[in-house]
JSON list of C-alpha atoms in Angstrom, two decimals:
[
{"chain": "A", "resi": 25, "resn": "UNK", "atom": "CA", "xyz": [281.87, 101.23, 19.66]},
{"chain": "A", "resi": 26, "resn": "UNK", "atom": "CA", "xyz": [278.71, 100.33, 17.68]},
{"chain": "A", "resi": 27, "resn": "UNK", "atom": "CA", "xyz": [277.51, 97.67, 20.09]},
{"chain": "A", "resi": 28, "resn": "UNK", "atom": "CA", "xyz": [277.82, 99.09, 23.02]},
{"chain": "A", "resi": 29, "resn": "UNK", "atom": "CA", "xyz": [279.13, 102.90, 23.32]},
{"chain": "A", "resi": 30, "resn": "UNK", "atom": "CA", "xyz": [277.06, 104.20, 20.34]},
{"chain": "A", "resi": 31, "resn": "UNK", "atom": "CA", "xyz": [273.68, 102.35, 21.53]},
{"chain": "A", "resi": 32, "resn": "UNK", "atom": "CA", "xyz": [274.55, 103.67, 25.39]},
{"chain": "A", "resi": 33, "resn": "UNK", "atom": "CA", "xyz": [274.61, 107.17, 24.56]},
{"chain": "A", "resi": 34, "resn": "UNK", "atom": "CA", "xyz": [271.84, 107.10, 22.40]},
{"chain": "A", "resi": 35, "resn": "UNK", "atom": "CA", "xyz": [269.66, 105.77, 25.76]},
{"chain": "A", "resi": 36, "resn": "UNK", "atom": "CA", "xyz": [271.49, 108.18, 27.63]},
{"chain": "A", "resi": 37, "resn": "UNK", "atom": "CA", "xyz": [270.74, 110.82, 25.32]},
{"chain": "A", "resi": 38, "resn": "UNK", "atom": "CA", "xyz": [266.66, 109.99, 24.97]},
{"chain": "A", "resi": 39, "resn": "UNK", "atom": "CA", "xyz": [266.65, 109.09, 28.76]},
{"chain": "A", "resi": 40, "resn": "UNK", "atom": "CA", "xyz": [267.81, 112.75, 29.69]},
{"chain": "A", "resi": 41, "resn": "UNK", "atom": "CA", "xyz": [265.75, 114.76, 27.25]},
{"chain": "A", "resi": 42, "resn": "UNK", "atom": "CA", "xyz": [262.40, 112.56, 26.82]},
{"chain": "A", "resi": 43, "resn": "UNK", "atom": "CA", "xyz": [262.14, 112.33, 30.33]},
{"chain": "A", "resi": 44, "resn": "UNK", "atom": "CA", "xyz": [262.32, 116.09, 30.68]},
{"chain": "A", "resi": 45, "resn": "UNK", "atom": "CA", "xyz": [258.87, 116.82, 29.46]},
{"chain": "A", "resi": 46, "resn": "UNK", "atom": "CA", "xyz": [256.60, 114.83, 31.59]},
{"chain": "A", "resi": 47, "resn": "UNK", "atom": "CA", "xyz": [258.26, 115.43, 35.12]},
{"chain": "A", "resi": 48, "resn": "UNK", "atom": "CA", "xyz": [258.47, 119.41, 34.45]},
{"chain": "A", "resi": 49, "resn": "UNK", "atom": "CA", "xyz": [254.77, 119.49, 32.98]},
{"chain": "A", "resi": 50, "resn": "UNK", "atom": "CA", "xyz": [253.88, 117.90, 36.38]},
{"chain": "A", "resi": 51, "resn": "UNK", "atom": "CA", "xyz": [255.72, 119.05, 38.87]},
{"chain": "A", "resi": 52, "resn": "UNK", "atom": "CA", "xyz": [255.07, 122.82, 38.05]},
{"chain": "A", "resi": 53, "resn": "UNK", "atom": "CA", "xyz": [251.55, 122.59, 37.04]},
{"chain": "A", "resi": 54, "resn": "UNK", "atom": "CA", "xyz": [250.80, 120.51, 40.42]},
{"chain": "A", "resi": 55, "resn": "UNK", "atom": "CA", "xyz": [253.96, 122.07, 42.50]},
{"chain": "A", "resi": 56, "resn": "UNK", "atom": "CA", "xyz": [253.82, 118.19, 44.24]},
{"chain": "A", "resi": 57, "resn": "UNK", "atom": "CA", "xyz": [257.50, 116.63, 43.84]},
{"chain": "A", "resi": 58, "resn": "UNK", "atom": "CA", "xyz": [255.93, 113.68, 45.05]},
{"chain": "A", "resi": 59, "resn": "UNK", "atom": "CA", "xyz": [253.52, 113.53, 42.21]},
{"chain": "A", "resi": 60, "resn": "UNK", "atom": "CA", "xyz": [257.01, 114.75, 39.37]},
{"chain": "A", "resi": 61, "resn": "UNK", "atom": "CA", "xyz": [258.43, 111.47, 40.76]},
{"chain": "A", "resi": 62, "resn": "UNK", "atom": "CA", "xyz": [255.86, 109.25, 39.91]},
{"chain": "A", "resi": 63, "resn": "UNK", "atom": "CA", "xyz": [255.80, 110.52, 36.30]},
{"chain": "A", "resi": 64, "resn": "UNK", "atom": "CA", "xyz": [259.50, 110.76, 36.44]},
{"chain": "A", "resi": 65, "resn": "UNK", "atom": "CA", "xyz": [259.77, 107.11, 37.36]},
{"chain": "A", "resi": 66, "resn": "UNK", "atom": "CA", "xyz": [256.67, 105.84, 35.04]},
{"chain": "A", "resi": 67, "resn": "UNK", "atom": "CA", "xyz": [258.30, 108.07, 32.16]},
{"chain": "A", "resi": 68, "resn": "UNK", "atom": "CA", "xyz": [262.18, 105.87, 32.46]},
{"chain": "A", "resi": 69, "resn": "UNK", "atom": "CA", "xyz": [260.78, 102.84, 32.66]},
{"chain": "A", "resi": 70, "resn": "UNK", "atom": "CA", "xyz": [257.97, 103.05, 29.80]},
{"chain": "A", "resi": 71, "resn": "UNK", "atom": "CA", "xyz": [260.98, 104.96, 27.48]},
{"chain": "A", "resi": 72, "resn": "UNK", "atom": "CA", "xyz": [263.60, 102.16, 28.62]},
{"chain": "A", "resi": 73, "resn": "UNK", "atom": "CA", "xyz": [261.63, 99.38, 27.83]},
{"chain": "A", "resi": 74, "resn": "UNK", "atom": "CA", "xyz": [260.09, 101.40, 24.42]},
{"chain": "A", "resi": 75, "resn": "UNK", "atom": "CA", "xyz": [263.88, 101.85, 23.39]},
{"chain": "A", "resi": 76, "resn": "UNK", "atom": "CA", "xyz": [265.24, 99.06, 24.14]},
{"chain": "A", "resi": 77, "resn": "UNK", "atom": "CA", "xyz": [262.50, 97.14, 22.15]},
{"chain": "A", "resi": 78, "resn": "UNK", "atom": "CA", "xyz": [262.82, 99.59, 19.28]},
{"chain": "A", "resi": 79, "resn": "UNK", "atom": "CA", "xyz": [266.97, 99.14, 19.34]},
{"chain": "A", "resi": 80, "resn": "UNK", "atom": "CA", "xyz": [266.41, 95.02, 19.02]},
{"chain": "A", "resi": 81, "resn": "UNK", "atom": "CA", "xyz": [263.61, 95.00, 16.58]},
{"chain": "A", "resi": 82, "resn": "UNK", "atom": "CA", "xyz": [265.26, 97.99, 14.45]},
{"chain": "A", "resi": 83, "resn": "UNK", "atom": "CA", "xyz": [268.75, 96.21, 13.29]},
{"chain": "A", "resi": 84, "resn": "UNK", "atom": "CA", "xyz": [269.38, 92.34, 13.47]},
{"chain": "A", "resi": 85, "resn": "UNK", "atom": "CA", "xyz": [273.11, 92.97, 13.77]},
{"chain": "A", "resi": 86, "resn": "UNK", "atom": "CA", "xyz": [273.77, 90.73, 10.89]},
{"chain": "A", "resi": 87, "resn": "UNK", "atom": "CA", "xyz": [274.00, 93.46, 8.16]},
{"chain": "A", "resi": 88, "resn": "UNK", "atom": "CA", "xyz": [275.47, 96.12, 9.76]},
{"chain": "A", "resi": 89, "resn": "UNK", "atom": "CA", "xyz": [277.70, 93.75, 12.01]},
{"chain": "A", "resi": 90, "resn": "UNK", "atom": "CA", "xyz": [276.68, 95.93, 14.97]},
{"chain": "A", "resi": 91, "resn": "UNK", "atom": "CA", "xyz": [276.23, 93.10, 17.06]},
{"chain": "A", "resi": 92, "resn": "UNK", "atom": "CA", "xyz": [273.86, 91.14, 18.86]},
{"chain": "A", "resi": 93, "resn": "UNK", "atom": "CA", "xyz": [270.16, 92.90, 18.70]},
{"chain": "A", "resi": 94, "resn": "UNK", "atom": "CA", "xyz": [269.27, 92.53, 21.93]},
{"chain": "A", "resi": 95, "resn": "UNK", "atom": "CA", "xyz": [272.11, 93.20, 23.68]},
{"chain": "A", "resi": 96, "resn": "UNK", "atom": "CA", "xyz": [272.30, 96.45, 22.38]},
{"chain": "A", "resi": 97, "resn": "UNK", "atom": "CA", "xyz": [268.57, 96.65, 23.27]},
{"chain": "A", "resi": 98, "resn": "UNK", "atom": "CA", "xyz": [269.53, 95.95, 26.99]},
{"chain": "A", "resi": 99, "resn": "UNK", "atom": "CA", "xyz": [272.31, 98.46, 26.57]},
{"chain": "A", "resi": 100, "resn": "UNK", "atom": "CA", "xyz": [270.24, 101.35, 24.99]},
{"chain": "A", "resi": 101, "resn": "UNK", "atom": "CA", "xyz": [267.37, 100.30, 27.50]},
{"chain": "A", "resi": 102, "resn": "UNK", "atom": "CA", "xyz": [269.53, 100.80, 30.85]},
{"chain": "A", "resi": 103, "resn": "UNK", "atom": "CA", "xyz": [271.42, 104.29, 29.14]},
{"chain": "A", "resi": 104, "resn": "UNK", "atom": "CA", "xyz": [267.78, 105.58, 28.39]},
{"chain": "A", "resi": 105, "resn": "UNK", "atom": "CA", "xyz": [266.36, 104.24, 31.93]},
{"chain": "A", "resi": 106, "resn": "UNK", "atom": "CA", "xyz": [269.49, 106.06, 33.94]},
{"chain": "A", "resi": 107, "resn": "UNK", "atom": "CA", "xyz": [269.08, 108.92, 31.86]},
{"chain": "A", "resi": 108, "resn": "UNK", "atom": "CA", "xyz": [265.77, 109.23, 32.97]},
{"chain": "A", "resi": 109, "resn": "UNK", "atom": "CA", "xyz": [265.82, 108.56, 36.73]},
{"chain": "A", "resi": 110, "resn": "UNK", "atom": "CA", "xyz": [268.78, 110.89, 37.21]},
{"chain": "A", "resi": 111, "resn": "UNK", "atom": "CA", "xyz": [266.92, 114.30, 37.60]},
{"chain": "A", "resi": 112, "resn": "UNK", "atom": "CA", "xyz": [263.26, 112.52, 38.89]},
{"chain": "A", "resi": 113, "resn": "UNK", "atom": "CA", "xyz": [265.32, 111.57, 42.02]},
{"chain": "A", "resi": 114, "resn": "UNK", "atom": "CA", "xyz": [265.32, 115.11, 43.54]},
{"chain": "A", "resi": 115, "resn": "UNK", "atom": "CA", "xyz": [261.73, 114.70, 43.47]},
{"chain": "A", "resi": 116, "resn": "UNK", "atom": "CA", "xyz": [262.16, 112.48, 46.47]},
{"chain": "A", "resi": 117, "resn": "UNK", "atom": "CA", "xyz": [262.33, 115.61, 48.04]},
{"chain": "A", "resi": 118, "resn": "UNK", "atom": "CA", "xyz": [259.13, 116.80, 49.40]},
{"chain": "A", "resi": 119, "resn": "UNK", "atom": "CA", "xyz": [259.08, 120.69, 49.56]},
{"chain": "A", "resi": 120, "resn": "UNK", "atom": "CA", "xyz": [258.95, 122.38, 45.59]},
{"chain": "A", "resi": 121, "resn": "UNK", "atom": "CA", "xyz": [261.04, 124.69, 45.19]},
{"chain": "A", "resi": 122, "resn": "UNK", "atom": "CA", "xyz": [264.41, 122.60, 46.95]},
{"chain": "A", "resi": 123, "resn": "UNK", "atom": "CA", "xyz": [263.18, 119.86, 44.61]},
{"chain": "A", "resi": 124, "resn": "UNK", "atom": "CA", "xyz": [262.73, 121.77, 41.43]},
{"chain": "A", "resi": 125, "resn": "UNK", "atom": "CA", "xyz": [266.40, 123.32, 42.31]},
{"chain": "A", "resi": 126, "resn": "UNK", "atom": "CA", "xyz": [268.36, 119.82, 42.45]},
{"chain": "A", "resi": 127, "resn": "UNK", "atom": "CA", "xyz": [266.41, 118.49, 39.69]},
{"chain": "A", "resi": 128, "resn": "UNK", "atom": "CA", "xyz": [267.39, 121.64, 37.62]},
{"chain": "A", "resi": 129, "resn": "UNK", "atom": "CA", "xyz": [271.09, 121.05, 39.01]},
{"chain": "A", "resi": 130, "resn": "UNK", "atom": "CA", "xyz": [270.83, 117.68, 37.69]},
{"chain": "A", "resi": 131, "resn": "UNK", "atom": "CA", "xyz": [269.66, 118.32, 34.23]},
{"chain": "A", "resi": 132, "resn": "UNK", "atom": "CA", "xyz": [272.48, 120.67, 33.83]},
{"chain": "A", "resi": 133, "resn": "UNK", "atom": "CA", "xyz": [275.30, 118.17, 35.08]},
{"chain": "A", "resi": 134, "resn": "UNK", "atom": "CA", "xyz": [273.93, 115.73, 32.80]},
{"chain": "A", "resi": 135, "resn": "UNK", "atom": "CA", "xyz": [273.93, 118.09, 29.68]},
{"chain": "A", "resi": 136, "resn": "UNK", "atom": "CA", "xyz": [277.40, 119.03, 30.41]},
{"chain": "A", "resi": 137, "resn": "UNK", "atom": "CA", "xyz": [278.25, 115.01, 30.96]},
{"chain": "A", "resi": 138, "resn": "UNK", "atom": "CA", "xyz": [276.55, 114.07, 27.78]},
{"chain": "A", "resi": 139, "resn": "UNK", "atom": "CA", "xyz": [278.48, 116.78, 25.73]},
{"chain": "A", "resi": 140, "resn": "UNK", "atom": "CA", "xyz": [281.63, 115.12, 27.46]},
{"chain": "A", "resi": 141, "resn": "UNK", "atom": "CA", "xyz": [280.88, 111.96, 26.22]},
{"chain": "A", "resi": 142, "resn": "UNK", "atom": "CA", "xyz": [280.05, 112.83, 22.48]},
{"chain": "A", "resi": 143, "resn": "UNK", "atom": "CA", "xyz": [283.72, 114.59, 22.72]},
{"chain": "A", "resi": 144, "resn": "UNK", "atom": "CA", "xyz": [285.32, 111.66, 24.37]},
{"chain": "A", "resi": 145, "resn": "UNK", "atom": "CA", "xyz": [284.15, 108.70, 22.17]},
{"chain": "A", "resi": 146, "resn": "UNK", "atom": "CA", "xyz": [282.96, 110.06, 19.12]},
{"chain": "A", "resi": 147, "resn": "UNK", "atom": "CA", "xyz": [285.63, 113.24, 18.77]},
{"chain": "A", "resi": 148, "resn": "UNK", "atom": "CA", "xyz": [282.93, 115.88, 17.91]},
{"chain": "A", "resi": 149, "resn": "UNK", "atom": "CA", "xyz": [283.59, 119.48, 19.26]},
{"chain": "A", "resi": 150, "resn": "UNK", "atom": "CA", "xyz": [282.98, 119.96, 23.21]},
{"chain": "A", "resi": 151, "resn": "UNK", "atom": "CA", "xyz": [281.47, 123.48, 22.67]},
{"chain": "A", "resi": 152, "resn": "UNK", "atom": "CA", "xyz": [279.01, 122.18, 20.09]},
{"chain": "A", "resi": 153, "resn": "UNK", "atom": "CA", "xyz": [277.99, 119.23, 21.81]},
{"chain": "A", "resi": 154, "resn": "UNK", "atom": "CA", "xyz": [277.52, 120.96, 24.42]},
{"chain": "A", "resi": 155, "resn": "UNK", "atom": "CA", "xyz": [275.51, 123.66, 22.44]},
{"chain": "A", "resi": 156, "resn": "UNK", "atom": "CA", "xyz": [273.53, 121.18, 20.64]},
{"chain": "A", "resi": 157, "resn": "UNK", "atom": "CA", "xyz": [272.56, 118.85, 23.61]},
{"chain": "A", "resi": 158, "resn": "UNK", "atom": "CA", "xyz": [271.58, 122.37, 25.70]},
{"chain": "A", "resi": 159, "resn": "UNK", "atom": "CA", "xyz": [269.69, 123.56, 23.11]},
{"chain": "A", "resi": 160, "resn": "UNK", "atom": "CA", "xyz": [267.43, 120.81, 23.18]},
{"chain": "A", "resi": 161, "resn": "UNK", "atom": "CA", "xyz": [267.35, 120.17, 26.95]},
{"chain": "A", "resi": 162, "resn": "UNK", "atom": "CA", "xyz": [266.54, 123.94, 26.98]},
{"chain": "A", "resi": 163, "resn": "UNK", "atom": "CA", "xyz": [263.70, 123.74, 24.45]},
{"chain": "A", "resi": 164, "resn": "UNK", "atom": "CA", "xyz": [262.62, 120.51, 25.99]},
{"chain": "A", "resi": 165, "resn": "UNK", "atom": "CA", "xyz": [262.59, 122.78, 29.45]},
{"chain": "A", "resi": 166, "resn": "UNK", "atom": "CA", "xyz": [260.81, 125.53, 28.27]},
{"chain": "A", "resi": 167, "resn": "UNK", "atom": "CA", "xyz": [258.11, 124.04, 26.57]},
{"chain": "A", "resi": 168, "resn": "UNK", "atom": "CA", "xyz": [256.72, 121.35, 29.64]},
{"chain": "A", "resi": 169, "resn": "UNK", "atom": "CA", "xyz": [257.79, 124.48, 32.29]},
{"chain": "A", "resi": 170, "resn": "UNK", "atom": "CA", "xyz": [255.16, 126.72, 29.95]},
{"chain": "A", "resi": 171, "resn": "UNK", "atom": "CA", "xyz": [252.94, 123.70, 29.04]},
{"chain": "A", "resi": 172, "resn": "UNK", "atom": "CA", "xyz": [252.89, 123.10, 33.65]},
{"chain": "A", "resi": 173, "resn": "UNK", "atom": "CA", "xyz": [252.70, 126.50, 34.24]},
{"chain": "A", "resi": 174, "resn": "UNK", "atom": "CA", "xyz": [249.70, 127.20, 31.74]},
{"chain": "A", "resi": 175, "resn": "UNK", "atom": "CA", "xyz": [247.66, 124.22, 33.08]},
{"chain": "A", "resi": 176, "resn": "UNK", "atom": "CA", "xyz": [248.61, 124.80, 36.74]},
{"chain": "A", "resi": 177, "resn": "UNK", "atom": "CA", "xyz": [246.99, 128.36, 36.25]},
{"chain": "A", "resi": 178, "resn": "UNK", "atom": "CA", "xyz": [243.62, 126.50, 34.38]},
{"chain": "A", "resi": 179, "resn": "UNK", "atom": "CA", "xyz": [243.53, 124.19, 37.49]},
{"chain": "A", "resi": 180, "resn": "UNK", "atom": "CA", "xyz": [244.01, 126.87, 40.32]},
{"chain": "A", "resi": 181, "resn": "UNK", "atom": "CA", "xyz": [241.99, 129.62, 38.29]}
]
């Protein structure tokens, strides 16, 4: 559980949400999927490799017997990597507003998956899981959609 369930949804968890801000920041204040995907892409790779780093260099192991350090670096760095290139993959999709959709659908499924999880394997309440992972995906949302939306207008206007 603590060397490799805990540290996977922990990347998953970062992965989903992190990634959030930069692709939605882009891809409204440009309205170019192409150029959401690049920052999508840049964004789970750079947080990957950031987290799996920090999960190896945070916690030998030795002390907390959570096992080898950078294994669970690995781990944390491919959950926070496939959080991450989940919803930048609609991007692929080169009209806006059939991107923006899927990559909205996405974020949603993966919410709902990540509440699933915390109920599965660490027997927390479904409805507040669910609650607490929306709320920040929401926030998360909100703020990079306002933060694109504001600098789109300073670029167009």
């Amino acid at each position: 559980m603590l060397q490799r369930v805990q540290p996977g949804l922990s990347g998953l968890i970062d992965g989903s949400l992190s990634s959030l801000a930069p692709i939605f920041a882009v891809v409204v204040s440009t309205q170019q999927p192409g150029y959401a995907f690049v920052a999508g892409l840049a964004t789970a790779i750079g947080a990957a490799i950031s987290m799996a780093f920090s999960e190896a260099l945070s916690d030998t192991g030795t002390v907390t017997e959570r096992g080898n350090a950078w294994k669970r670096g690995g781990v944390v760095g491919g959950g926070t990597f496939l959080g991450g290139i989940l919803h930048t993959l609609p991007f692929l999709i080169p009209d806006y507003l059939p991107a923006l959709t899927v990559a909205l659908a996405v974020v949603v499924v993966e919410l709902v998956v990540l509440a699933w999880l915390r109920h599965r394997f660490f027997r927390v309440s479904f409805a507040g899981s669910l609650a607490t992972v929306t709320l920040g995906g929401v926030l998360i949302a909100g703020i990079s959609i306002g933060l694109g939306a504001l600098l789109g207008t300073s670029i167009g206007g």
